[in-house]
Every structure is written in structure tokens, then in C-alpha cells.
Amino acid sequence: MIDAAGNIPRVKNNFERQWAESVENGEVQKRFDALKERQKLPLKDKIRESEERIIEWHNAFDGNVGISFSGGVDSTVLTWLARRLYPNIEAVFCNTGLEYPELYQFVKNTPNVHIIKPKMPFGQVLKTYGYPLISKKVARGLSILRNPTSKNQNIYRLYSQGINRFGEPVNGFQVPERWKQTFLKAPFELSDKCCEVMKKEPMRRYTRETGNVQFIGTMASDSKQRQRSWLQHGCNAYDLKNPHSTPLSFWTKQDVLQCLKMFNIPYANVYGDIKQNRETGKLYFTGVQSTGCVFCGFGLHMETQPNRFQRLYYSHPKLWKYCMDTLGLRKIMQYIQDNCPDKCIRNKFKIEPDPEPYKQMSIFKERSQA
């Protein structure tokens, strides 16, 4: 029954209650402080602690473990680390068909990798659910706002007003006005389902079929959601419906690059070489900074030019054309340029780069031939 404030009262579940208690008694703050301290540790100490978490997880499941291997540098370092302790651990790679060809070649050349595939091709995912744009949270929110029902009133209000089912304001959920103006009447859907269909479901299926519980190479510094997951469960999440271990959770991107460089660990050549910025001292890749799905539009609005697709235009022209024309990204980006009220954002969604400045993107091909 809805009360006068429009709430549909429900009792907090165990997870919500425990989290609220942890916030109130200061336990979450203690864990946050502990995370920050771990992130400051030197690499050798991080390696030692990560190895401890790997051993704990391996022993807890009697060796029935596997490595979720994307071919990216994070999972590459994780695989190197785990196999220093247990050389025969199987890695599993989900071939979505959306990877850089250099990445897929690297995966095929890596020993003891089992390759699986999603049940639904990506083109069908786009038609069934919608396009991955802006962020997972915004895409999910817009999907709810575009499709209200009598059963999603609470979640609708969360994304439209930022108020939860208890009538309490919640930060970070209300969809920003500029995205509402741009997408609420768009002739296409947005969705955060692609990762679930293309990667998570196949991995869960693999775990059910093999019994191998996964190591995953994610870090708390990747996103607020992953940070919160570490605050709740630590590296080894035994009590989840789908248990998993994230031994690198307290690492940073700089740690990953330092580890690759220090131990001369092979990695996919689409990243280019590892160089050091003379001014900041930070390490960086000369090629792509991250891999993932080539088509993905999450975070595109936060990039400087050339954006990921402008770079793709020169580095992998066939992939660029496939994304733009076969999968329909050209019409999506053009729609955003025509309809977004924010001029700065509109410019982020340019499709092709200016002719000359970015031909240096051949760096990918140069390193692949080295």
C-alpha cells in the first residue's frame, strides 16, 4: 500500500540492514581507510598480499578455481601472479567477437586458456535490449524511465528523482537532465545488459559446468561500484550468490604497468609500449589505454579527442566500419550530436577524426610487427 508520500514501504533486507549498521558504527570508514593504506603499499608488498589471497581462495575451494581472463593487462597480471603459485590453473576467455584482433591473438597464444562464447550475438543484444552509452547506471536509469510500469514505481522514482523506496534521498542515481533531454525520446533504446549477456552469463555457465570458482582481475580504483564491493566483502567474496576472488582489488593502474615492466610480462601488443611521463613520473601505454569491447560507448563522453572511435578509424579501419555501419553506431552518434543540449558533450561524439593528426595510430601495427 502506497503511503501519503508516495512510498511503497518495505522492510530492509539483511544486506541493506548490515550495510546501514556498518556505516553508522564507522566500520565502513575503517575499511575505506584500510583500502587507502593498502593502495599506498609498494608493489612488492602488494604482490605478497595478493598471493596470500590467492592461496586462501585456492585452498577454500580445494583447487577448483579458474581465472577470468579477458586478455587485458589487469587479467594478464593476475594470471601471471596466480600461475607463479599454481602453474596449472585454467584461464577462461569469453569470445564476444568485439575484441581487438591483437587481443584475441594474444589470448590464443596464452597456454591453458579455455575459450567460451555467449549464447546471443552482440547485434541481437542491441536489438533486444539497447545500446551501451554514457554509463551503466545512466543507461539502466534511462531504460527504466522510458519504460515505466506498475511494477517499477520505486526504481522509476529512484532514477527520476533520486529518492529510494523509503522516501530517502540517494546520491548518484537521478539521471542528469542533459541525458533525459537527449535520450528519453530517442528512436533507439539504451541498456546496461550487454555485459551481463556477453560476459557474465557465459562465465557463470562455465563455473556451473566446471565447478571452477573464478579469480577476477578488477580493482577498487576502477569504479565506485567496485570500491563498494571491496568495502563490503574484501578481496575474497565467499558469501555472494556467485562467489569470486579479486586479489588485485587494492592495486592501482600504475601498479599493473609497473609489474608488467618490472617482470617483463608479455601482454597484448594493442597497448603499445610502456613509457614514463617525464613530468609526472607516471607510466603509460603508447597504444590503447584499455581494451574491453571495441564497440562499448560507456564513458565516451568523458574522453578527450581523439576519442576511442576516432583512434579506431586509423588503427583498425575494418573494425571501425563494422561498429559504425553494421552495428549502427554512426546513426547513434549522429543523433547525439544533433540532439544533446550540451555543446561540449556533442563534440565528444564525433565520428571521424580530422585528417592528419592521428595517423600516428599506426603505432599499434608497428609494435605488432616487432
XYZ file of C-alpha atoms in Angstrom:
370
model
C 0.000 0.000 0.000
C 1.388 3.399 -1.042
C 1.536 5.991 1.746
C 0.862 9.742 1.523
C 4.427 10.460 0.440
C 4.100 8.032 -2.450
C 6.341 5.426 -0.865
C 5.800 1.694 -1.096
C 7.111 0.699 2.358
C 9.228 -2.400 2.538
C 11.385 -3.845 5.269
C 15.114 -3.536 4.642
C 16.691 -6.822 3.641
C 19.648 -8.298 5.526
C 22.184 -6.775 3.170
C 20.706 -3.257 3.479
C 20.463 -3.565 7.226
C 24.044 -4.775 7.643
C 25.374 -2.058 5.345
C 23.459 0.658 7.201
C 24.793 -0.605 10.518
C 28.340 -0.677 9.162
C 28.022 2.924 8.001
C 26.558 4.082 11.334
C 29.126 2.369 13.560
C 32.070 3.604 11.497
C 33.102 0.188 10.187
C 32.810 1.295 6.548
C 35.079 4.270 7.210
C 37.646 1.956 8.809
C 37.562 -0.309 5.765
C 37.866 2.700 3.461
C 40.909 3.926 5.371
C 42.400 0.424 5.230
C 41.883 0.344 1.457
C 43.663 3.673 1.025
C 46.586 2.431 3.104
C 46.834 -0.765 1.042
C 46.783 1.254 -2.179
C 49.872 3.141 -0.946
C 51.922 -0.012 -0.339
C 54.967 -0.665 -2.534
C 54.446 -3.186 -5.307
C 56.427 -5.974 -3.622
C 54.108 -5.807 -0.598
C 51.033 -5.809 -2.807
C 52.293 -8.870 -4.647
C 52.838 -10.681 -1.343
C 49.358 -9.830 -0.032
C 47.702 -10.751 -3.339
C 49.468 -14.102 -3.248
C 48.065 -14.684 0.240
C 44.533 -14.025 -1.012
C 45.090 -16.366 -3.979
C 46.305 -19.162 -1.682
C 43.318 -18.666 0.643
C 40.865 -18.876 -2.258
C 42.595 -21.869 -3.833
C 42.542 -23.759 -0.523
C 38.943 -22.803 0.292
C 37.721 -24.489 -2.905
C 40.201 -27.380 -2.884
C 41.885 -26.125 -6.040
C 38.652 -25.955 -8.034
C 39.400 -22.436 -9.239
C 39.866 -20.655 -12.557
C 40.939 -17.270 -13.865
C 38.537 -14.980 -15.669
C 40.903 -13.948 -18.454
C 39.924 -11.058 -20.741
C 43.328 -10.737 -22.386
C 43.627 -7.220 -20.945
C 46.595 -6.185 -18.839
C 44.797 -6.498 -15.478
C 43.830 -10.115 -16.039
C 47.239 -10.745 -17.626
C 48.995 -9.687 -14.419
C 46.515 -11.703 -12.357
C 47.167 -14.799 -14.481
C 50.928 -14.342 -14.154
C 50.593 -13.947 -10.385
C 48.280 -16.937 -9.864
C 50.342 -19.234 -12.072
C 53.522 -18.413 -10.155
C 51.818 -20.269 -7.302
C 49.686 -22.765 -9.218
C 51.014 -23.244 -12.782
C 48.116 -25.430 -13.925
C 45.208 -23.086 -13.153
C 42.925 -22.885 -16.180
C 42.072 -19.448 -17.552
C 38.766 -18.870 -19.333
C 38.188 -16.283 -22.050
C 34.765 -15.243 -23.311
C 34.985 -14.544 -27.041
C 32.358 -11.866 -27.633
C 33.567 -11.078 -31.156
C 34.139 -7.473 -30.057
C 37.808 -7.671 -29.093
C 40.774 -6.116 -30.847
C 42.307 -8.739 -33.154
C 45.670 -8.322 -31.397
C 43.997 -9.108 -28.087
C 42.356 -12.251 -29.428
C 45.667 -13.386 -30.919
C 47.350 -12.851 -27.553
C 44.676 -14.962 -25.853
C 45.147 -17.787 -28.366
C 48.895 -17.708 -27.778
C 48.487 -17.916 -23.984
C 48.739 -21.505 -22.663
C 45.849 -23.296 -20.949
C 43.052 -20.875 -21.891
C 39.566 -22.273 -22.388
C 37.521 -20.176 -24.834
C 33.756 -19.851 -24.396
C 31.107 -17.821 -26.229
C 27.882 -16.013 -25.280
C 24.605 -17.523 -26.438
C 23.408 -14.293 -28.072
C 25.405 -12.394 -30.729
C 26.040 -8.734 -29.990
C 23.889 -7.449 -32.846
C 20.934 -9.275 -31.319
C 21.755 -7.846 -27.879
C 21.493 -4.327 -29.341
C 18.137 -5.119 -30.960
C 16.732 -6.852 -27.886
C 17.945 -4.540 -25.118
C 19.557 -1.368 -26.471
C 22.867 0.439 -26.853
C 25.587 0.749 -24.155
C 26.027 4.523 -23.851
C 27.135 7.069 -21.210
C 27.465 4.697 -18.213
C 25.878 1.517 -16.912
C 23.941 3.438 -14.286
C 22.662 6.114 -16.688
C 21.778 3.545 -19.367
C 19.882 1.464 -16.810
C 18.117 4.553 -15.475
C 17.065 5.777 -18.914
C 15.781 2.314 -19.796
C 13.575 2.411 -16.683
C 12.395 5.981 -17.352
C 11.499 5.119 -20.943
C 9.554 2.017 -19.892
C 7.518 2.751 -16.733
C 5.205 0.024 -15.424
C 3.039 -0.559 -12.385
C 5.773 -2.846 -11.041
C 8.762 -0.482 -11.257
C 7.410 2.618 -9.471
C 10.118 2.627 -6.809
C 13.032 2.161 -9.175
C 11.459 4.698 -11.559
C 11.401 7.312 -8.820
C 14.971 6.453 -7.837
C 16.222 7.325 -11.324
C 13.828 10.204 -11.970
C 14.063 11.962 -8.582
C 16.896 10.274 -6.683
C 14.559 9.037 -3.927
C 14.520 5.423 -2.766
C 11.578 3.276 -1.747
C 11.781 4.543 1.840
C 11.356 8.140 0.678
C 15.019 8.919 1.389
C 17.245 10.914 -0.989
C 20.067 8.842 -2.522
C 23.061 10.395 -4.253
C 24.208 9.271 -7.672
C 21.046 7.657 -9.063
C 18.980 10.501 -10.506
C 19.585 10.653 -14.254
C 21.089 14.078 -15.148
C 18.780 16.399 -17.057
C 21.006 16.596 -20.133
C 20.712 12.842 -20.639
C 16.956 12.936 -20.169
C 16.655 15.665 -22.790
C 18.887 13.731 -25.171
C 17.594 10.186 -24.866
C 14.063 9.978 -23.441
C 12.528 10.378 -26.907
C 15.360 8.818 -28.891
C 14.365 6.348 -31.657
C 16.514 3.651 -30.014
C 16.838 2.071 -26.575
C 19.721 2.297 -24.110
C 20.684 -0.578 -21.856
C 23.341 -1.884 -19.477
C 22.531 -5.516 -20.374
C 25.331 -6.156 -22.868
C 27.968 -7.048 -20.275
C 25.530 -9.345 -18.493
C 24.629 -11.217 -21.691
C 28.021 -11.200 -23.401
C 30.348 -11.882 -20.450
C 28.790 -12.525 -17.049
C 26.229 -15.164 -18.030
C 28.755 -17.245 -20.040
C 31.187 -17.079 -17.109
C 28.513 -18.213 -14.654
C 27.624 -21.039 -17.029
C 31.286 -22.059 -17.192
C 31.504 -22.054 -13.384
C 28.372 -24.225 -13.091
C 29.660 -26.705 -15.660
C 33.228 -26.981 -14.354
C 32.903 -26.105 -10.665
C 35.853 -23.722 -11.039
C 35.240 -20.614 -8.915
C 36.784 -17.553 -10.502
C 39.635 -15.163 -9.854
C 38.791 -11.789 -11.434
C 41.285 -9.017 -12.198
C 39.224 -5.997 -11.148
C 40.387 -3.203 -8.833
C 38.597 -0.954 -6.366
C 40.046 2.070 -8.167
C 38.158 1.099 -11.353
C 34.793 2.444 -10.170
C 32.710 3.347 -7.131
C 30.785 0.111 -7.505
C 33.976 -1.970 -7.308
C 35.220 0.103 -4.408
C 31.998 -0.537 -2.533
C 32.259 -4.243 -3.301
C 35.698 -4.334 -1.666
C 34.387 -2.410 1.350
C 31.640 -4.999 1.742
C 33.492 -8.229 1.008
C 37.236 -7.623 0.784
C 39.236 -9.439 -1.898
C 37.652 -12.840 -1.377
C 33.857 -12.661 -1.558
C 32.807 -16.035 -0.153
C 29.255 -15.057 0.825
C 27.914 -13.913 -2.540
C 25.468 -15.859 -4.686
C 28.289 -16.089 -7.229
C 31.480 -16.180 -5.099
C 34.629 -14.747 -6.647
C 38.091 -13.546 -5.703
C 39.628 -10.206 -6.724
C 43.243 -10.441 -5.478
C 44.250 -7.186 -7.201
C 41.470 -5.109 -5.634
C 43.834 -2.822 -3.733
C 46.190 -2.335 -6.712
C 46.137 0.706 -8.998
C 46.659 1.026 -12.754
C 50.189 2.247 -12.069
C 50.891 -0.951 -10.127
C 49.798 -3.029 -13.118
C 52.068 -1.142 -15.521
C 54.961 -1.274 -13.062
C 54.502 -5.024 -12.625
C 54.413 -5.625 -16.388
C 57.570 -3.598 -16.848
C 59.493 -4.850 -13.823
C 58.917 -8.558 -14.524
C 58.850 -8.273 -18.328
C 55.422 -9.928 -18.517
C 54.154 -10.407 -22.100
C 50.887 -8.568 -22.887
C 48.686 -7.840 -25.911
C 50.545 -5.566 -28.310
C 47.498 -3.387 -28.962
C 48.536 -1.498 -25.821
C 51.784 -0.399 -27.442
C 54.868 0.131 -25.287
C 55.163 1.262 -21.669
C 56.721 4.713 -21.319
C 57.215 7.096 -18.412
C 55.928 10.664 -18.397
C 58.917 12.931 -17.741
C 56.861 15.494 -15.835
C 54.678 13.298 -13.626
C 56.811 10.171 -13.498
C 53.737 8.051 -14.238
C 53.818 5.102 -16.610
C 51.527 4.975 -19.630
C 50.835 2.893 -22.726
C 51.648 4.315 -26.143
C 48.712 2.428 -27.693
C 45.220 1.918 -26.338
C 44.845 2.609 -22.630
C 42.238 -0.091 -22.080
C 40.685 -2.790 -24.220
C 37.323 -4.312 -23.319
C 34.674 -4.402 -26.051
C 35.624 -2.281 -29.050
C 32.022 -1.184 -29.574
C 31.351 -0.030 -25.995
C 30.115 3.565 -25.602
C 30.310 3.731 -21.807
C 32.446 6.681 -20.708
C 32.843 8.093 -24.224
C 31.525 11.492 -23.089
C 34.453 11.810 -20.665
C 37.204 11.344 -23.248
C 39.313 13.991 -24.913
C 39.736 13.935 -28.657
C 40.664 11.818 -30.401
C 38.055 9.626 -28.724
C 38.232 5.821 -28.873
C 36.340 5.591 -32.170
C 38.381 8.306 -33.839
C 41.503 6.371 -32.890
C 39.888 3.162 -34.108
C 39.334 4.847 -37.502
C 43.090 4.788 -38.133
C 44.257 1.826 -36.076
C 41.591 -0.709 -37.139
C 39.560 0.671 -40.080
C 37.640 -2.588 -40.654
C 36.559 -2.726 -37.027
C 35.614 0.954 -37.176
C 33.408 0.374 -40.214
C 31.819 -2.683 -38.597
C 30.921 -0.664 -35.480
C 29.660 2.356 -37.397
C 27.716 0.737 -40.195
C 26.961 -2.908 -39.427
C 26.165 -2.337 -35.733
C 24.632 1.108 -36.353
C 26.844 3.277 -34.167
C 27.131 6.008 -36.802
C 23.432 6.889 -36.602
C 23.538 6.813 -32.794
C 26.471 9.205 -32.536
C 24.980 11.491 -35.153
C 21.721 11.559 -33.224
C 23.576 12.639 -30.075
C 25.388 15.388 -31.986
C 22.047 16.647 -33.295
C 20.043 16.413 -30.069
C 22.223 16.808 -26.980
C 21.645 20.254 -25.391
C 25.262 20.416 -24.162
C 27.609 21.585 -26.936
C 30.671 20.305 -25.093
C 29.127 16.831 -24.880
C 28.062 16.912 -28.534
C 31.665 17.398 -29.589
C 32.687 14.267 -27.688
C 30.658 12.111 -30.075
C 32.441 12.985 -33.303
C 32.658 10.008 -35.613
C 35.731 10.656 -37.767
C 38.946 12.441 -36.757
C 40.488 15.418 -38.516
C 42.514 14.011 -41.413
C 46.186 14.217 -40.437
C 46.964 14.464 -36.712
C 46.098 10.912 -35.713
C 47.811 8.815 -38.349
C 50.368 8.098 -35.637
C 47.867 5.498 -34.510
C 49.832 3.123 -36.746
C 51.844 2.591 -33.524
C 49.623 -0.449 -32.964
C 50.724 -2.059 -36.224
C 54.371 -1.121 -35.681
C 54.512 -2.892 -32.320
C 52.588 -5.928 -33.574
C 55.229 -6.446 -36.252
C 58.152 -6.025 -33.838
